[in-house]
Short mmCIF file of C-alpha atoms and ligand atoms in Angstrom, two decimals:
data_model
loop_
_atom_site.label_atom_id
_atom_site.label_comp_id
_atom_site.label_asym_id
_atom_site.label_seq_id
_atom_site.Cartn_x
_atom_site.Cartn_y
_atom_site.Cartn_z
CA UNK D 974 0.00 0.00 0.00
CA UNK D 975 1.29 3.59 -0.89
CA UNK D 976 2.12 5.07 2.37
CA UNK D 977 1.03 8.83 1.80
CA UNK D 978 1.92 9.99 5.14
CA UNK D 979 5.27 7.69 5.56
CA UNK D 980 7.68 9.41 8.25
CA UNK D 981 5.45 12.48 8.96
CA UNK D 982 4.21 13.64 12.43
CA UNK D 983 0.57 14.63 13.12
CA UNK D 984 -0.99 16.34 15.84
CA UNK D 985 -4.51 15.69 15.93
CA UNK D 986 -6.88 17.53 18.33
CA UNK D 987 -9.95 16.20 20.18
CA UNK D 988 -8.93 12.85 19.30
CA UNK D 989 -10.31 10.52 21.79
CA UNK D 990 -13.64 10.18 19.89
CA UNK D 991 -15.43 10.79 16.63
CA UNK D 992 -13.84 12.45 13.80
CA UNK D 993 -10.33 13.11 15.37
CA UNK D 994 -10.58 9.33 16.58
CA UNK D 995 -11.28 8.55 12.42
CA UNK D 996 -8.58 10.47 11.09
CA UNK D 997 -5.84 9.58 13.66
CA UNK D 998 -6.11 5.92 12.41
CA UNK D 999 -6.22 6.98 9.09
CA UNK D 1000 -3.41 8.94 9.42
CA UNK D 1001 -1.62 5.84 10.98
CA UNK D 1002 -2.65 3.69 8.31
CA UNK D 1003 -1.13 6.49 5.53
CA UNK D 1004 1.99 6.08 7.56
CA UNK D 1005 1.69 9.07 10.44
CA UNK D 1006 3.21 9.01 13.44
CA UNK D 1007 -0.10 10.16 15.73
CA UNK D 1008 -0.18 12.56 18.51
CA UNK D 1009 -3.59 11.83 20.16
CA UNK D 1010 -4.65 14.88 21.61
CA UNK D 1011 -7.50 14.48 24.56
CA UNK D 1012 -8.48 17.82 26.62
CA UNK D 1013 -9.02 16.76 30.28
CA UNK D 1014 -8.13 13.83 32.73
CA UNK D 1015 -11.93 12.05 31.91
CA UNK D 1016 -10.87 11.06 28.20
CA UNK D 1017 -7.38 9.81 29.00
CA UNK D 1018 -8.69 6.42 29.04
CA UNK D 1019 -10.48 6.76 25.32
CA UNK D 1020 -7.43 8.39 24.12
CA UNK D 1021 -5.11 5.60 25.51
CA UNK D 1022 -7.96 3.35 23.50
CA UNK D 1023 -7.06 4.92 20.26
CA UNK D 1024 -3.52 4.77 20.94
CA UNK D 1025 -3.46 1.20 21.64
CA UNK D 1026 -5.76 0.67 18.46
CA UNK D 1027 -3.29 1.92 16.15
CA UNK D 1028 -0.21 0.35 17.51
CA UNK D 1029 -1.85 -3.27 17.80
CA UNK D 1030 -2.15 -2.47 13.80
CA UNK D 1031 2.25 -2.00 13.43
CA UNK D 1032 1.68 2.28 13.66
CA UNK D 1033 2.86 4.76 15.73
CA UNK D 1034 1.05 6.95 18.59
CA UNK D 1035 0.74 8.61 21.66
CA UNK D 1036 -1.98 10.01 23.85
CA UNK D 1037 -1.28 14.25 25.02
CA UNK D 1038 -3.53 15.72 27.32
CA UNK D 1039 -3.92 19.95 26.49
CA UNK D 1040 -6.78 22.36 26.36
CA UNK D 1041 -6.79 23.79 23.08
CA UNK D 1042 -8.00 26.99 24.87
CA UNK D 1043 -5.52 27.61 27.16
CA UNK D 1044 -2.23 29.19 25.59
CA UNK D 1045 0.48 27.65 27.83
CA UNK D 1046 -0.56 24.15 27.50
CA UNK D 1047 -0.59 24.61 23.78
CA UNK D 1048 2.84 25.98 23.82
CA UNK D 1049 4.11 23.02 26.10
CA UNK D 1050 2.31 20.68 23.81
CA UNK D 1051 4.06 22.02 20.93
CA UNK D 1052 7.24 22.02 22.65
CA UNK D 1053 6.89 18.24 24.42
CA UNK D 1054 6.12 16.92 20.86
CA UNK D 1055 9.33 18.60 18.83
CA UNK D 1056 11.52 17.59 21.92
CA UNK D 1057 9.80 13.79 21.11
CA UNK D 1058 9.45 13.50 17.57
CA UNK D 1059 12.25 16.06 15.89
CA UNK D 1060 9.22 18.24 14.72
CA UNK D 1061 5.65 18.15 13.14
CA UNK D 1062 4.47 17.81 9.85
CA UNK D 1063 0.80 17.93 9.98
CA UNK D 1064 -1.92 19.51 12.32
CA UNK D 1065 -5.53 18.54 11.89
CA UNK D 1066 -7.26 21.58 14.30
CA UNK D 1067 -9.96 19.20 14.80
CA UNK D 1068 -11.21 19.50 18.56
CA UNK D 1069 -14.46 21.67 19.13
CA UNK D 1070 -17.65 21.34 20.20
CA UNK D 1071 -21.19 23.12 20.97
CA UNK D 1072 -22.94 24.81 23.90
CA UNK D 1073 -26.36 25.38 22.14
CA UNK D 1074 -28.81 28.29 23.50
CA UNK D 1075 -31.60 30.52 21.90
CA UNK D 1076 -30.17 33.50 21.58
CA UNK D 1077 -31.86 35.62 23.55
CA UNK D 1078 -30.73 33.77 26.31
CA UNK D 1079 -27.23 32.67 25.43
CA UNK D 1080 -24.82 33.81 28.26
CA UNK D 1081 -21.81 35.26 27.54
CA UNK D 1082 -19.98 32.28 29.63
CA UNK D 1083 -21.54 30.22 26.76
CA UNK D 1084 -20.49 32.50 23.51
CA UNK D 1085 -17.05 32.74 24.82
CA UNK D 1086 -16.76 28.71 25.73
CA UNK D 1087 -17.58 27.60 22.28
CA UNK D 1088 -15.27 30.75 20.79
CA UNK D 1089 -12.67 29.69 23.19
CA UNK D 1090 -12.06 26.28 22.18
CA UNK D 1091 -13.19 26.52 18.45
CA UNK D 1092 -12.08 29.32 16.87
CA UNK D 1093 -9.45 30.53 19.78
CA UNK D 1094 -8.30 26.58 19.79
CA UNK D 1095 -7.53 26.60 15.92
CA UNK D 1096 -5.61 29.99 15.95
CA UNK D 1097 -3.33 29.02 19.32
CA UNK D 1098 -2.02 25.74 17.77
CA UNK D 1099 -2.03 27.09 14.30
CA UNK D 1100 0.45 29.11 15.22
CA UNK D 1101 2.34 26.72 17.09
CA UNK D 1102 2.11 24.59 14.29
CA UNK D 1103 3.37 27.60 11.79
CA UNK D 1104 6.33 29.05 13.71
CA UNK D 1105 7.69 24.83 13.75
CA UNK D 1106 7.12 24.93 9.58
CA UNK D 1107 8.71 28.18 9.50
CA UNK D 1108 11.61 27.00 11.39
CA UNK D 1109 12.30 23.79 9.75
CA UNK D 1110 11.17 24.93 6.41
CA UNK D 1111 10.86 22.30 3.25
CA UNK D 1112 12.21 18.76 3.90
CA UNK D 1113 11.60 16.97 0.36
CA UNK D 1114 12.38 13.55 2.27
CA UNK D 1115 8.93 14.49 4.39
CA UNK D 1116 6.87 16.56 2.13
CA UNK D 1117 6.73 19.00 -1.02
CA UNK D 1118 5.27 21.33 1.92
CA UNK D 1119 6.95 22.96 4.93
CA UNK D 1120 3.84 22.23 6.66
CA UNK D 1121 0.34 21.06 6.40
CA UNK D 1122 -3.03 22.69 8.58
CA UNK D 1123 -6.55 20.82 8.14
CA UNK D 1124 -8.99 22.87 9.89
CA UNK D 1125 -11.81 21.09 11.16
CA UNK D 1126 -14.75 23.42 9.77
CA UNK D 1127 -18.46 22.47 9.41
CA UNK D 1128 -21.37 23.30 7.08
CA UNK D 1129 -22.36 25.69 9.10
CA UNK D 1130 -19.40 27.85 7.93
CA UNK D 1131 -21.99 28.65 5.15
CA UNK D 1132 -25.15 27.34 6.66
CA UNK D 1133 -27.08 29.62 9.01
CA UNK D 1134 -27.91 27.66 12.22
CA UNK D 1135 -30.68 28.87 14.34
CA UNK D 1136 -30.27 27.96 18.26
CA UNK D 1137 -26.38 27.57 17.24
CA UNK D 1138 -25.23 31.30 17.15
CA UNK D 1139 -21.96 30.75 19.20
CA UNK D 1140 -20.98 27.37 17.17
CA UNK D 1141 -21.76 28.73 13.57
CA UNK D 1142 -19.90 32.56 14.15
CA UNK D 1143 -16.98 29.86 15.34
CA UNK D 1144 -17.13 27.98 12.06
CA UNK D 1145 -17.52 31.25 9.81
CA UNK D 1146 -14.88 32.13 11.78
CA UNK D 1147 -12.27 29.26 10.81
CA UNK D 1148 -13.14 29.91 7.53
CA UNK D 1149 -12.11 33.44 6.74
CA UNK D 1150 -8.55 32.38 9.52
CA UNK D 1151 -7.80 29.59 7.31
CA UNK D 1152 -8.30 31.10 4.10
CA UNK D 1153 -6.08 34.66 5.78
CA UNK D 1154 -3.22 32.33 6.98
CA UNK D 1155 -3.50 30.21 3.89
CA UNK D 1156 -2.75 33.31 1.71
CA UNK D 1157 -0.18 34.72 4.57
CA UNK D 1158 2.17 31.66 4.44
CA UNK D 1159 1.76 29.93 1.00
CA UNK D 1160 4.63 31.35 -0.28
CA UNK D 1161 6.52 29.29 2.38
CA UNK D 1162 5.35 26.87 1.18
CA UNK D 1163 3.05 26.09 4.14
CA UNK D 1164 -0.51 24.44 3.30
CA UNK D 1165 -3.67 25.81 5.46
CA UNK D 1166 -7.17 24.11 3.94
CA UNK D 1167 -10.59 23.29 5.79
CA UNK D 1168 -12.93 20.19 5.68
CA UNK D 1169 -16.32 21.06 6.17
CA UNK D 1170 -18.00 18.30 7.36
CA UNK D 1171 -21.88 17.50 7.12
CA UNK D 1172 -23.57 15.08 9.76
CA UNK D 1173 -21.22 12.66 10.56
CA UNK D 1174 -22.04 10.12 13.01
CA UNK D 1175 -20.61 11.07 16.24
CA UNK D 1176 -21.20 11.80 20.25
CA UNK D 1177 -21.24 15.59 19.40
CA UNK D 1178 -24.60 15.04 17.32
CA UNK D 1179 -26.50 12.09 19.02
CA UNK D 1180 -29.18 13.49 19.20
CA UNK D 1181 -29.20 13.56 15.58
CA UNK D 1182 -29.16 9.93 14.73
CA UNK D 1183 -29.83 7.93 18.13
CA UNK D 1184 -33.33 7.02 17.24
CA UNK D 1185 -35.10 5.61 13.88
CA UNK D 1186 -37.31 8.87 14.08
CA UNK D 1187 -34.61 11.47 14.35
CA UNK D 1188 -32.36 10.00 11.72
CA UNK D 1189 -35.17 9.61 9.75
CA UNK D 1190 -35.48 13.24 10.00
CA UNK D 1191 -32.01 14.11 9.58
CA UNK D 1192 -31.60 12.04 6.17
CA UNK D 1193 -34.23 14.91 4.74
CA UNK D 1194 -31.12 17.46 4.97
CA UNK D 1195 -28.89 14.90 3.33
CA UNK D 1196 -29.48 14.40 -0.71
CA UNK D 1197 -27.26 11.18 -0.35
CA UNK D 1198 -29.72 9.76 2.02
CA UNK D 1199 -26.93 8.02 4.40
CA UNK D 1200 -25.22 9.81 7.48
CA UNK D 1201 -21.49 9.93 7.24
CA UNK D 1202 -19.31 8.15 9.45
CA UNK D 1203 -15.76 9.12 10.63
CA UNK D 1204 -13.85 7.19 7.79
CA UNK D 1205 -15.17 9.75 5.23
CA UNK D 1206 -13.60 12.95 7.09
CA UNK D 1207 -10.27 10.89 7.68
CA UNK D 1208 -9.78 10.03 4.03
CA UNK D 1209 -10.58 13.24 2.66
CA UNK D 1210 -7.95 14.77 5.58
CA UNK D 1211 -5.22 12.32 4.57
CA UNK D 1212 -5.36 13.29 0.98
CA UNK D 1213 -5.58 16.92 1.56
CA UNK D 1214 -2.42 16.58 4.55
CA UNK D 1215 -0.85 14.44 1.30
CA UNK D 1216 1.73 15.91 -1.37
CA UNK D 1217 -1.21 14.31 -3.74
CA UNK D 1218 -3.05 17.90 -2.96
CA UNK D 1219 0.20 19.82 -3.10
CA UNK D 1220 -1.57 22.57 -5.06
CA UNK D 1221 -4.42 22.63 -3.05
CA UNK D 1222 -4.72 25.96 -0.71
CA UNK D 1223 -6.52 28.08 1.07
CA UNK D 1224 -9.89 26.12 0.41
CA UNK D 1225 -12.61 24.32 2.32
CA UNK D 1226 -13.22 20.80 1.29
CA UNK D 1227 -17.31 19.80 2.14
CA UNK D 1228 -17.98 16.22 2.98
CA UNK D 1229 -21.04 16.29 3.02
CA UNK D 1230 -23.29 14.14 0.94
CA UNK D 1231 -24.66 17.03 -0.74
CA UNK D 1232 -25.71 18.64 2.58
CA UNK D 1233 -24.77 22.21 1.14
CA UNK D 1234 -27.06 21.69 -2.05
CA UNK D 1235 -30.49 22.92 -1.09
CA UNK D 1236 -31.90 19.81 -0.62
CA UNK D 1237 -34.89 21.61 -0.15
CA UNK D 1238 -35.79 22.07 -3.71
CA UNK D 1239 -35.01 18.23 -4.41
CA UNK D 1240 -38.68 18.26 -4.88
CA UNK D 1241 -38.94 21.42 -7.28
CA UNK D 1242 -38.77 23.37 -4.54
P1 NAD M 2156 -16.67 14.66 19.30
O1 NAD M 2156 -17.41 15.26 20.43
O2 NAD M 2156 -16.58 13.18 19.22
O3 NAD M 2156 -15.20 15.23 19.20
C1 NAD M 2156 -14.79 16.48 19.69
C2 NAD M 2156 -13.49 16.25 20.43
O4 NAD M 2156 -12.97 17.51 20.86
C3 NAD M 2156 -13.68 15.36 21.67
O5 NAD M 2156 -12.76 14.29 21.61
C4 NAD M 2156 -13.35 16.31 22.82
O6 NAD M 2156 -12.71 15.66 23.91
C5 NAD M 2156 -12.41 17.30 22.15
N1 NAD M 2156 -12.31 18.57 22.86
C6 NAD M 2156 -13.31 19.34 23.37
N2 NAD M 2156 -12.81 20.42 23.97
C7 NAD M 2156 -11.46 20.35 23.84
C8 NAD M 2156 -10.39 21.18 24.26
N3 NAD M 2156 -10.62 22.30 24.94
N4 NAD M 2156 -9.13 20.80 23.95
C9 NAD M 2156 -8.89 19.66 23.26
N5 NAD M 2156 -9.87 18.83 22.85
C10 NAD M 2156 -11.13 19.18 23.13
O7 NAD M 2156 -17.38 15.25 17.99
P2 NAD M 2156 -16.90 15.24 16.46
O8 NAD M 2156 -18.12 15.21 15.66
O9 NAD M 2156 -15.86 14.21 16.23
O10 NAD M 2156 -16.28 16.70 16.32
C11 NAD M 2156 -14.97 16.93 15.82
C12 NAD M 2156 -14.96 18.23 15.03
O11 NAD M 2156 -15.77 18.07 13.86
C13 NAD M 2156 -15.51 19.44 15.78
O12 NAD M 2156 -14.73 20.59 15.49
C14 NAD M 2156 -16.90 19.60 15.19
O13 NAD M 2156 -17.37 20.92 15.26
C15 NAD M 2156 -16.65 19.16 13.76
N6 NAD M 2156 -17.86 18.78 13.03
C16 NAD M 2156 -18.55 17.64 13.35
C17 NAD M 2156 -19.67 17.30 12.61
C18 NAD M 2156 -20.47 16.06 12.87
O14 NAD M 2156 -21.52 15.88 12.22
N7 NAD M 2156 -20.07 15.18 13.74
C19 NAD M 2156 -20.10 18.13 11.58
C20 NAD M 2156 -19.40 19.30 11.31
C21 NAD M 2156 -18.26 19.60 12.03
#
């Protein structure tokens, strides 16, 4: 198999579960070495799950506890994995989730959790990430690119989301830092793109899918008629972390199923 990946280190956020948990093994499996990021004591155990998953298959991992929100454990994390590893390669700014209110009565403790670890997340280790590429600059033996950023976007980058204020002005948010970096360090040959995934089965969205009725339901957003699962985001991220995308920058990547199509008029509107 054509090791995409072969010799290249990848920090992946949030990824004791779900999509981080998806693309960390298929990073492994494209040859990564995997830094398993979890945020708090409670998911060391899941993380050490996903570490032992991928070594019992012959590839390389660890487990790293950090808050993406807080700035100093972000440094050290950056820091504790150079020391380890030589340097990193790849960052997949995946970790994030959603604190859901009407807005009317959304506190500001609320907005500035879901800004905090979502949008304030992706810039702190994004530039951790970027001052490593800049330093090593191109290795041709690792990668056409100094340096590779997948940011972990969402549909709702572009779709409005009622009840979801703080969680889609984070997403619109990614979108306009990626596409800023993107431009600020192409010609150093650093790579910053976004996947925007659509529903993808996962705790964050359970509610979504955990019952015949509400997937039922769900499925009418979805022209595809299937919810995605965790493979589909991981492939997609390996090719776009992979010299095969090498011109590829500075753009979001939906995965979707056709989410961002109006399904709506499927019916002539
Ligand atoms: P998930 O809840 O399984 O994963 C989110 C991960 O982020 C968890 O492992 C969690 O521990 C971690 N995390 C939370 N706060 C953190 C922090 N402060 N520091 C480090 N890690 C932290 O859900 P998921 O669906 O896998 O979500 C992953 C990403 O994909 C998120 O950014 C989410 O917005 C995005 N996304 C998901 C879907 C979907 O349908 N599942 C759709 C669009 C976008």
């Amino acid at each position: 198999m054509d090791k995409k990946l072969q010799n290249q280190i990848a920090i992946i956020t949030g990824a004791s579960s779900g999509i981080g948990e998806g693309c960390a093994k298929e990073f492994s499996k494209a040859g990564a070495t995997v830094v398993v990021n979890y945020p708090v004591d409670a998911a060391k155990d899941m993380a050490e799950k996903v570490v032992a998953d991928i070594t019992a298959t012959g590839g390389n991992a660890i487990a790293y506890k950090c808050d993406v929100s807080k700035e100093d454990e972000v440094i050290k994390m950056f820091v504790d994995v150079v020391a380890q590893f030589g340097t990193v390669d790849i960052l997949i700014n995946n970790a994030g989730l959603q604190r859901d209110s009407k807005f009317e009565e959304m506190s500001l403790a609320t907005w500035n959790f879901v800004i905090g670890v979502n949008l304030t997340g992706q810039f702190l280790c994004a530039r951790e990430a970027i001052k490593e590429f800049l330093r090593r600059g191109v290795d041709e033996t690792r990668s056409k690119a100094a340096g590779k950023i997948i940011c972990m976007s969402s549909v709702h980058e572009v779709i409005p989301w009622a009840g979801h204020a703080n969680y889609a002005a984070s997403k619109g948010g990614i979108m306009l830092m990626m596409k800023t970096i993107a431009q600020e360090f192409a010609p150093r040959k650093i790579r910053i793109n976004s996947i925007a995934p659509g529903a993808i089965q996962t705790p964050i969205n359970k509610d979504a899918w955990d019952t015949a009725a509400h997937l039922q339901n769900l499925l009418r957003l979805i022209p595809e008629k299937r919810i995605g699962n965790v493979e589909d985001i991981g492939k997609a991220a390996v090719f776009l972390a992979s010299d095969d995308a090498d011109y590829i920058n500075g753009t979001t990547l939906f995965v979707d199923g056709g989410m961002t199509l109006y399904p709506g008029f499927e019916d002539n509107g």
